[in-house]
Amino acid sequence: MDADAFLMIVMFFVTPPALSENRPWTLQSTQSSEFTSWDACNDVIEHQLIPAMQTTDTVALVGWCVPKAFKGKARNEVFNPDGTSRSDRRLLIKQFAQDPAKKKEFGSCYSFVPGSGVTTRVLGQCENIRPH
């Protein structure tokens, strides 16, 4: 894999069939794979895994396409610049979300929960993505 390689990480959650919306979700399994580009990683999650999950109401998915080279100090300098307040960091990350190309640069996160639809965001905005 070259420096532009992406790592796909996916978590699958299950819940028993229930009539109420307040269902317990349990981590069932995880999967990871390497891809040569963000486009390939994104394609697997958006066009293969999520559509497969949409056929049931008892399986949820949370996933990430993470650039392998973007880690450690370089990542911290982007998402947590020294001297930047928490609100300024949130604003910076919101600005990332306005530019679709940022997903290819910084990575992306995905969520599918039955009844809630699909969510896709720029990495850094993923903290609220989870089954509820």
N, CA, C and O of each residue as an XYZ file, in Angstrom:
528
protein
N       0.829     -1.180      0.000
C       0.000      0.000      0.000
C       0.879      1.251      0.000
O       1.911      1.298      0.669
N       0.463      2.239     -0.743
C       1.242      3.476     -0.809
C       0.800      4.448      0.276
O      -0.069      4.138      1.092
N       1.409      5.625      0.272
C       1.121      6.632      1.296
C      -0.315      7.127      1.239
O      -0.805      7.669      2.229
N      -1.008      6.961      0.118
C      -2.388      7.414     -0.013
C      -3.396      6.349      0.406
O      -4.597      6.515      0.190
N      -2.924      5.266      0.996
C      -3.807      4.167      1.370
C      -4.794      4.586      2.450
O      -4.498      5.428      3.297
N      -5.976      3.976      2.398
C      -7.015      4.230      3.390
C      -7.366      2.935      4.100
O      -7.332      1.851      3.517
N      -7.696      3.073      5.345
C      -8.133      1.949      6.157
C      -9.631      2.108      6.408
O     -10.081      3.143      6.898
N     -10.389      1.079      6.069
C     -11.816      1.061      6.355
C     -12.006      0.289      7.652
O     -11.524     -0.834      7.795
N     -12.711      0.901      8.591
C     -13.052      0.250      9.854
C     -14.568      0.310      9.972
O     -15.163      1.381      9.860
N     -15.186     -0.835     10.199
C     -16.643     -0.894     10.285
C     -17.034     -1.675     11.533
O     -16.458     -2.719     11.839
N     -18.019     -1.149     12.243
C     -18.586     -1.822     13.406
C     -20.053     -2.136     13.100
O     -20.803     -1.265     12.660
N     -20.447     -3.374     13.334
C     -21.823     -3.802     13.111
C     -22.501     -4.019     14.462
O     -21.968     -4.710     15.329
N     -23.676     -3.426     14.630
C     -24.451     -3.555     15.857
C     -25.754     -4.271     15.554
O     -26.318     -4.119     14.471
N     -26.231     -5.053     16.515
C     -27.502     -5.765     16.342
C     -28.431     -5.446     17.506
O     -27.992     -5.080     18.597
N     -29.715     -5.592     17.244
C     -30.741     -5.428     18.267
C     -31.824     -6.459     18.001
O     -32.075     -6.808     16.848
N     -32.461     -6.945     19.041
C     -33.566     -7.884     18.804
C     -34.756     -7.149     18.190
O     -34.931     -5.951     18.412
N     -35.564     -7.861     17.428
C     -36.778     -7.224     16.899
C     -37.628     -6.715     18.064
O     -37.846     -7.424     19.046
N     -38.095     -5.491     17.939
C     -38.891     -4.897     19.016
C     -39.889     -3.911     18.419
O     -39.709     -3.423     17.303
N     -40.909     -3.637     19.156
C     -41.926     -2.707     18.684
C     -41.601     -1.263     19.025
O     -42.070     -0.353     18.342
N     -40.817     -1.033     20.058
C     -40.521      0.341     20.468
C     -39.286      0.872     19.745
O     -38.514      0.114     19.158
N     -39.120      2.196     19.804
C     -37.955      2.821     19.180
C     -36.738      2.809     20.096
O     -35.620      3.020     19.626
N     -36.924      2.570     21.378
C     -35.837      2.585     22.337
C     -35.272      1.176     22.492
O     -35.505      0.506     23.499
N     -34.523      0.737     21.477
C     -34.007     -0.625     21.455
C     -32.548     -0.655     21.887
O     -31.802      0.277     21.588
N     -32.127     -1.703     22.582
C     -30.715     -1.823     22.955
C     -29.894     -2.316     21.764
O     -30.296     -3.261     21.084
N     -28.744     -1.681     21.506
C     -27.852     -2.094     20.427
C     -26.610     -2.721     21.039
O     -26.061     -2.203     22.012
N     -26.165     -3.842     20.467
C     -24.997     -4.555     20.963
C     -23.997     -4.720     19.818
O     -24.373     -5.067     18.698
N     -22.729     -4.468     20.110
C     -21.697     -4.669     19.091
C     -21.640     -6.145     18.733
O     -21.416     -6.997     19.594
N     -21.847     -6.440     17.450
C     -21.828     -7.820     16.971
C     -20.460     -8.202     16.417
O     -19.930     -9.266     16.736
N     -19.885     -7.318     15.575
C     -18.589     -7.635     14.980
C     -17.961     -6.370     14.411
O     -18.602     -5.327     14.290
N     -16.696     -6.499     14.069
C     -15.962     -5.416     13.416
C     -15.260     -5.972     12.188
O     -15.035     -7.176     12.072
N     -14.922     -5.076     11.281
C     -14.211     -5.481     10.069
C     -13.295     -4.337      9.667
O     -13.636     -3.166      9.836
N     -12.136     -4.683      9.135
C     -11.250     -3.654      8.594
C     -10.622     -4.170      7.310
O     -10.364     -5.364      7.160
N     -10.384     -3.251      6.393
C      -9.746     -3.568      5.109
C      -8.956     -2.356      4.655
O      -9.273     -1.226      5.028
N      -7.936     -2.586      3.855
C      -7.151     -1.495      3.284
C      -7.561     -1.266      1.837
O      -7.889     -2.198      1.103
N      -7.530      0.020      1.447
C      -7.868      0.416      0.086
C      -6.805      1.371     -0.436
O      -6.131      2.048      0.340
N      -6.663      1.421     -1.745
C      -5.658      2.299     -2.343
C      -6.119      3.742     -2.456
O      -5.315      4.627     -2.749
N      -7.418      3.996     -2.225
C      -7.920      5.364     -2.329
C      -9.154      5.535     -1.451
O      -9.797      4.561     -1.060
N      -9.474      6.803     -1.148
C     -10.690      7.098     -0.411
C     -11.904      6.703     -1.236
O     -12.881      6.193     -0.688
N     -11.858      6.930     -2.548
C     -13.000      6.595     -3.411
C     -13.364      5.119     -3.306
O     -14.545      4.778     -3.246
N     -12.364      4.241     -3.282
C     -12.621      2.805     -3.185
C     -13.218      2.451     -1.824
O     -14.171      1.676     -1.740
N     -12.657      3.019     -0.769
C     -13.166      2.791      0.586
C     -14.598      3.292      0.700
O     -15.474      2.578      1.189
N     -14.833      4.510      0.254
C     -16.160      5.118      0.299
C     -17.170      4.282     -0.491
O     -18.304      4.091     -0.050
N     -16.757      3.791     -1.650
C     -17.655      2.999     -2.489
C     -18.134      1.748     -1.753
O     -19.317      1.412     -1.813
N     -17.231      1.061     -1.064
C     -17.619     -0.162     -0.356
C     -18.630      0.151      0.742
O     -19.623     -0.561      0.893
N     -18.381      1.209      1.506
C     -19.310      1.535      2.593
C     -20.632      2.062      2.052
O     -21.693      1.561      2.426
N     -20.587      3.073      1.171
C     -21.829      3.713      0.711
C     -22.639      2.887     -0.282
O     -23.868      2.967     -0.290
N     -21.973      2.095     -1.117
C     -22.702      1.407     -2.192
C     -22.811     -0.104     -2.022
O     -23.476     -0.775     -2.811
N     -22.156     -0.640     -0.989
C     -22.278     -2.075     -0.762
C     -22.763     -2.388      0.658
O     -23.787     -3.049      0.832
N     -22.027     -1.913      1.676
C     -22.388     -2.272      3.044
C     -23.690     -1.622      3.512
O     -24.579     -2.307      4.017
N     -23.804     -0.303      3.346
C     -25.018      0.371      3.820
C     -26.268     -0.138      3.098
O     -27.270     -0.395      3.765
N     -26.262     -0.299      1.765
C     -27.464     -0.864      1.122
C     -27.815     -2.261      1.648
O     -28.993     -2.599      1.763
N     -26.808     -3.067      1.966
C     -27.088     -4.391      2.526
C     -27.741     -4.275      3.904
O     -28.613     -5.074      4.244
N     -27.325     -3.282      4.700
C     -27.900     -3.078      6.029
C     -29.326     -2.536      5.944
O     -30.134     -2.767      6.844
N     -29.633     -1.824      4.874
C     -30.960     -1.217      4.736
C     -32.066     -2.243      4.480
O     -33.241     -1.880      4.428
N     -31.712     -3.491      4.324
C     -32.709     -4.535      4.099
C     -33.234     -5.112      5.411
O     -34.115     -5.971      5.391
N     -32.715     -4.660      6.544
C     -33.146     -5.174      7.838
C     -33.334     -4.020      8.817
O     -32.777     -2.940      8.625
N     -34.110     -4.250      9.852
C     -34.252     -3.213     10.871
C     -33.605     -3.626     12.191
O     -33.879     -3.034     13.235
N     -32.752     -4.638     12.140
C     -32.097     -5.110     13.364
C     -30.566     -5.010     13.311
O     -29.887     -5.475     14.227
N     -30.022     -4.410     12.250
C     -28.571     -4.258     12.127
C     -28.246     -2.803     11.820
O     -28.851     -2.194     10.938
N     -27.288     -2.253     12.554
C     -26.810     -0.887     12.338
C     -25.322     -0.947     12.007
O     -24.647     -1.931     12.310
N     -24.824      0.105     11.390
C     -23.430      0.157     10.961
C     -22.840      1.517     11.327
O     -23.480      2.553     11.151
N     -21.626      1.495     11.832
C     -20.828      2.707     12.019
C     -19.478      2.406     11.389
O     -18.868      1.378     11.683
N     -19.002      3.313     10.513
C     -17.750      3.031      9.818
C     -16.927      4.277      9.563
O     -17.411      5.403      9.675
N     -15.669      4.044      9.216
C     -14.727      5.117      8.936
C     -13.847      4.739      7.755
O     -13.497      3.571      7.589
N     -13.490      5.717      6.938
C     -12.428      5.592      5.933
C     -11.338      6.553      6.393
O     -11.493      7.771      6.308
N     -10.253      6.002      6.874
C      -9.208      6.788      7.518
C      -7.926      6.714      6.692
O      -7.467      5.616      6.376
N      -7.330      7.871      6.331
C      -6.052      7.826      5.612
C      -4.958      7.309      6.538
O      -4.758      7.847      7.627
N      -4.257      6.277      6.113
C      -3.245      5.657      6.961
C      -2.089      6.595      7.284
O      -1.503      6.500      8.363
N      -1.753      7.495      6.369
C      -0.613      8.385      6.583
C      -0.954      9.574      7.487
O      -0.048     10.257      7.964
N      -2.216      9.825      7.725
C      -2.653     11.001      8.483
C      -2.911     10.587      9.924
O      -4.043     10.290     10.305
N      -1.837     10.572     10.726
C      -1.970     10.118     12.111
C      -0.966     10.836     12.997
O      -0.139     11.615     12.523
N      -1.052     10.569     14.253
C      -0.095     11.109     15.204
C      -0.056     12.623     15.246
O      -1.093     13.284     15.302
N       1.136     13.157     15.218
C       1.337     14.599     15.361
C       0.658     15.384     14.238
O       0.060     16.427     14.499
N       0.739     14.904     12.996
C       0.114     15.616     11.872
C      -1.395     15.731     12.080
O      -1.980     16.782     11.818
N      -2.017     14.671     12.543
C      -3.458     14.683     12.780
C      -3.808     15.649     13.912
O      -4.754     16.430     13.798
N      -3.047     15.593     14.997
C      -3.309     16.482     16.129
C      -3.157     17.943     15.743
O      -3.914     18.789     16.219
N      -2.189     18.253     14.888
C      -1.979     19.641     14.482
C      -3.150     20.173     13.658
O      -3.423     21.373     13.677
N      -3.838     19.301     12.943
C      -5.001     19.741     12.162
C      -6.224     19.890     13.055
O      -6.901     20.917     13.016
N      -6.513     18.871     13.860
C      -7.744     18.869     14.643
C      -7.617     19.545     16.002
O      -8.627     19.926     16.592
N      -6.405     19.701     16.506
C      -6.185     20.331     17.806
C      -5.006     21.290     17.751
O      -4.014     21.086     18.450
N      -5.094     22.338     16.929
C      -3.969     23.267     16.850
C      -3.681     23.899     18.216
O      -4.603     24.253     18.950
N      -2.398     24.036     18.545
C      -2.017     24.642     19.819
C      -2.639     26.019     19.969
O      -2.655     26.810     19.026
N      -3.148     26.298     21.153
C      -3.706     27.607     21.433
C      -5.099     27.832     20.874
O      -5.604     28.954     20.928
N      -5.734     26.798     20.338
C      -7.071     26.948     19.756
C      -8.111     26.505     20.772
O      -7.992     25.436     21.370
N      -9.124     27.329     20.962
C     -10.179     26.976     21.906
C     -11.051     25.856     21.334
O     -11.031     25.575     20.136
N     -11.798     25.242     22.211
C     -12.689     24.158     21.786
C     -13.708     24.661     20.757
O     -13.983     23.968     19.778
N     -14.268     25.854     20.967
C     -15.257     26.386     20.019
C     -14.607     26.701     18.670
O     -15.233     26.514     17.627
N     -13.355     27.177     18.679
C     -12.651     27.432     17.422
C     -12.368     26.131     16.682
O     -12.427     26.093     15.452
N     -12.061     25.059     17.421
C     -11.839     23.751     16.786
C     -13.126     23.263     16.137
O     -13.099     22.728     15.029
N     -14.256     23.444     16.821
C     -15.548     23.039     16.244
C     -15.828     23.808     14.959
O     -16.308     23.241     13.978
N     -15.528     25.090     14.973
C     -15.726     25.912     13.778
C     -14.832     25.427     12.637
O     -15.280     25.336     11.494
N     -13.581     25.119     12.939
C     -12.645     24.601     11.938
C     -13.177     23.313     11.320
O     -13.137     23.142     10.101
N     -13.670     22.416     12.153
C     -14.188     21.139     11.663
C     -15.458     21.355     10.848
O     -15.669     20.664      9.852
N     -16.305     22.296     11.248
C     -17.500     22.614     10.448
C     -17.104     23.136      9.078
O     -17.767     22.836      8.085
N     -16.032     23.914      9.014
C     -15.544     24.410      7.729
C     -15.070     23.253      6.858
O     -15.281     23.266      5.645
N     -14.425     22.243      7.469
C     -14.026     21.052      6.725
C     -15.239     20.409      6.067
O     -15.174     19.973      4.917
N     -16.351     20.352      6.806
C     -17.557     19.675      6.317
C     -18.155     20.357      5.097
O     -18.859     19.716      4.316
N     -17.889     21.639      4.920
C     -18.420     22.371      3.767
C     -17.712     22.000      2.474
O     -18.226     22.274      1.390
N     -16.551     21.385      2.570
C     -15.738     21.058      1.402
C     -15.658     19.537      1.245
O     -14.931     18.889      1.998
N     -16.387     18.949      0.282
C     -16.372     17.496      0.106
C     -14.974     16.920     -0.118
O     -14.731     15.759      0.210
N     -14.060     17.702     -0.665
C     -12.699     17.212     -0.896
C     -11.978     16.916      0.413
O     -11.014     16.150      0.424
N     -12.426     17.506      1.507
C     -11.787     17.268      2.808
C     -11.945     15.820      3.252
O     -11.106     15.305      3.990
N     -13.020     15.154      2.808
C     -13.182     13.744      3.160
C     -12.025     12.923      2.605
O     -11.535     12.001      3.257
N     -11.595     13.266      1.399
C     -10.478     12.540      0.798
C      -9.164     12.853      1.493
O      -8.259     12.020      1.530
N      -9.062     14.055      2.042
C      -7.825     14.466      2.695
C      -7.747     13.979      4.140
O      -6.708     13.481      4.574
N      -8.839     14.122      4.882
C      -8.820     13.832      6.307
C      -9.538     12.546      6.691
O      -9.360     12.057      7.807
N     -10.344     11.987      5.794
C     -11.104     10.794      6.107
C     -12.569     11.129      6.322
O     -12.958     12.297      6.338
N     -13.375     10.091      6.488
C     -14.806     10.281      6.636
C     -15.382      9.222      7.561
O     -14.758      8.195      7.825
N     -16.592      9.496      8.049
C     -17.281      8.548      8.911
C     -18.704      8.367      8.410
O     -19.256      9.239      7.739
N     -19.283      7.240      8.741
C     -20.582      6.842      8.205
C     -21.406      6.207      9.313
O     -20.866      5.603     10.240
N     -22.705      6.349      9.205
C     -23.592      5.695     10.153
C     -24.892      5.337      9.449
O     -25.445      6.129      8.687
N     -25.360      4.140      9.717
C     -26.704      3.761      9.300
C     -27.376      3.105     10.498
O     -26.882      2.112     11.032
N     -28.498      3.665     10.913
C     -29.320      3.106     11.969
C     -30.735      3.009     11.413
O     -31.287      4.013     10.962
N     -31.336      1.815     11.437
C     -32.698      1.687     10.915
C     -33.629      2.722     11.537
O     -33.643      2.910     12.754
N     -34.391      3.378     10.703
C     -35.313      4.398     11.160
C     -34.704      5.787     11.245
O     -35.434      6.774     11.328
N     -33.369      5.882     11.225
C     -32.707      7.187     11.322
C     -32.029      7.592     10.022
O     -31.659      8.753      9.852
N     -31.864      6.657      9.112
C     -31.234      6.967      7.837
C     -29.720      6.886      7.886
O     -29.136      6.356      8.831
N     -29.096      7.426      6.842
C     -27.650      7.359      6.653
C     -27.039      8.721      6.963
O     -27.577      9.751      6.559
N     -25.930      8.728      7.669
C     -25.182      9.949      7.959
C     -23.764      9.758      7.461
O     -23.154      8.718      7.705
N     -23.231     10.757      6.761
C     -21.841     10.744      6.316
C     -21.236     12.089      6.682
O     -21.827     13.136      6.417
N     -20.058     12.058      7.292
C     -19.408     13.287      7.727
C     -17.912     13.235      7.476
O     -17.337     12.182      7.202
N     -17.296     14.419      7.578
C     -15.840     14.516      7.542
C     -15.312     14.051      8.887
O     -15.894     14.362      9.926
N     -14.208     13.305      8.874
C     -13.594     12.879     10.115
C     -13.362     14.094     10.990
O     -12.922     15.133     10.500
N     -13.647     13.983     12.256
C     -13.584     15.113     13.158
C     -14.983     15.532     13.596
O     -15.149     16.210     14.611
N     -15.990     15.121     12.820
C     -17.386     15.386     13.182
C     -18.094     14.089     13.561
O     -19.324     14.037     13.568
N     -17.349     13.069     13.868
C     -17.910     11.734     14.036
C     -18.335     11.401     15.453
O     -18.944     10.356     15.681
N     -18.027     12.269     16.414
C     -18.252     11.895     17.799
C     -19.706     11.560     18.117
O     -19.967     10.827     19.071
N     -20.651     12.074     17.349
C     -22.070     11.810     17.634
C     -22.648     10.700     16.759
O     -23.858     10.473     16.775
N     -21.810     10.010     16.004
C     -22.300      8.939     15.138
C     -22.234      7.622     15.906
O     -21.156      7.102     16.193
N     -23.419      7.097     16.232
C     -23.515      5.811     16.905
C     -24.980      5.390     16.941
O     -25.868      6.236     16.837
N     -25.244      4.095     17.086
C     -26.636      3.678     17.255
C     -27.181      4.260     18.548
O     -26.454      4.368     19.535
N     -28.450      4.636     18.553
C     -29.043      5.199     19.768
C     -30.319      4.486     20.138
O     -30.952      4.830     21.136
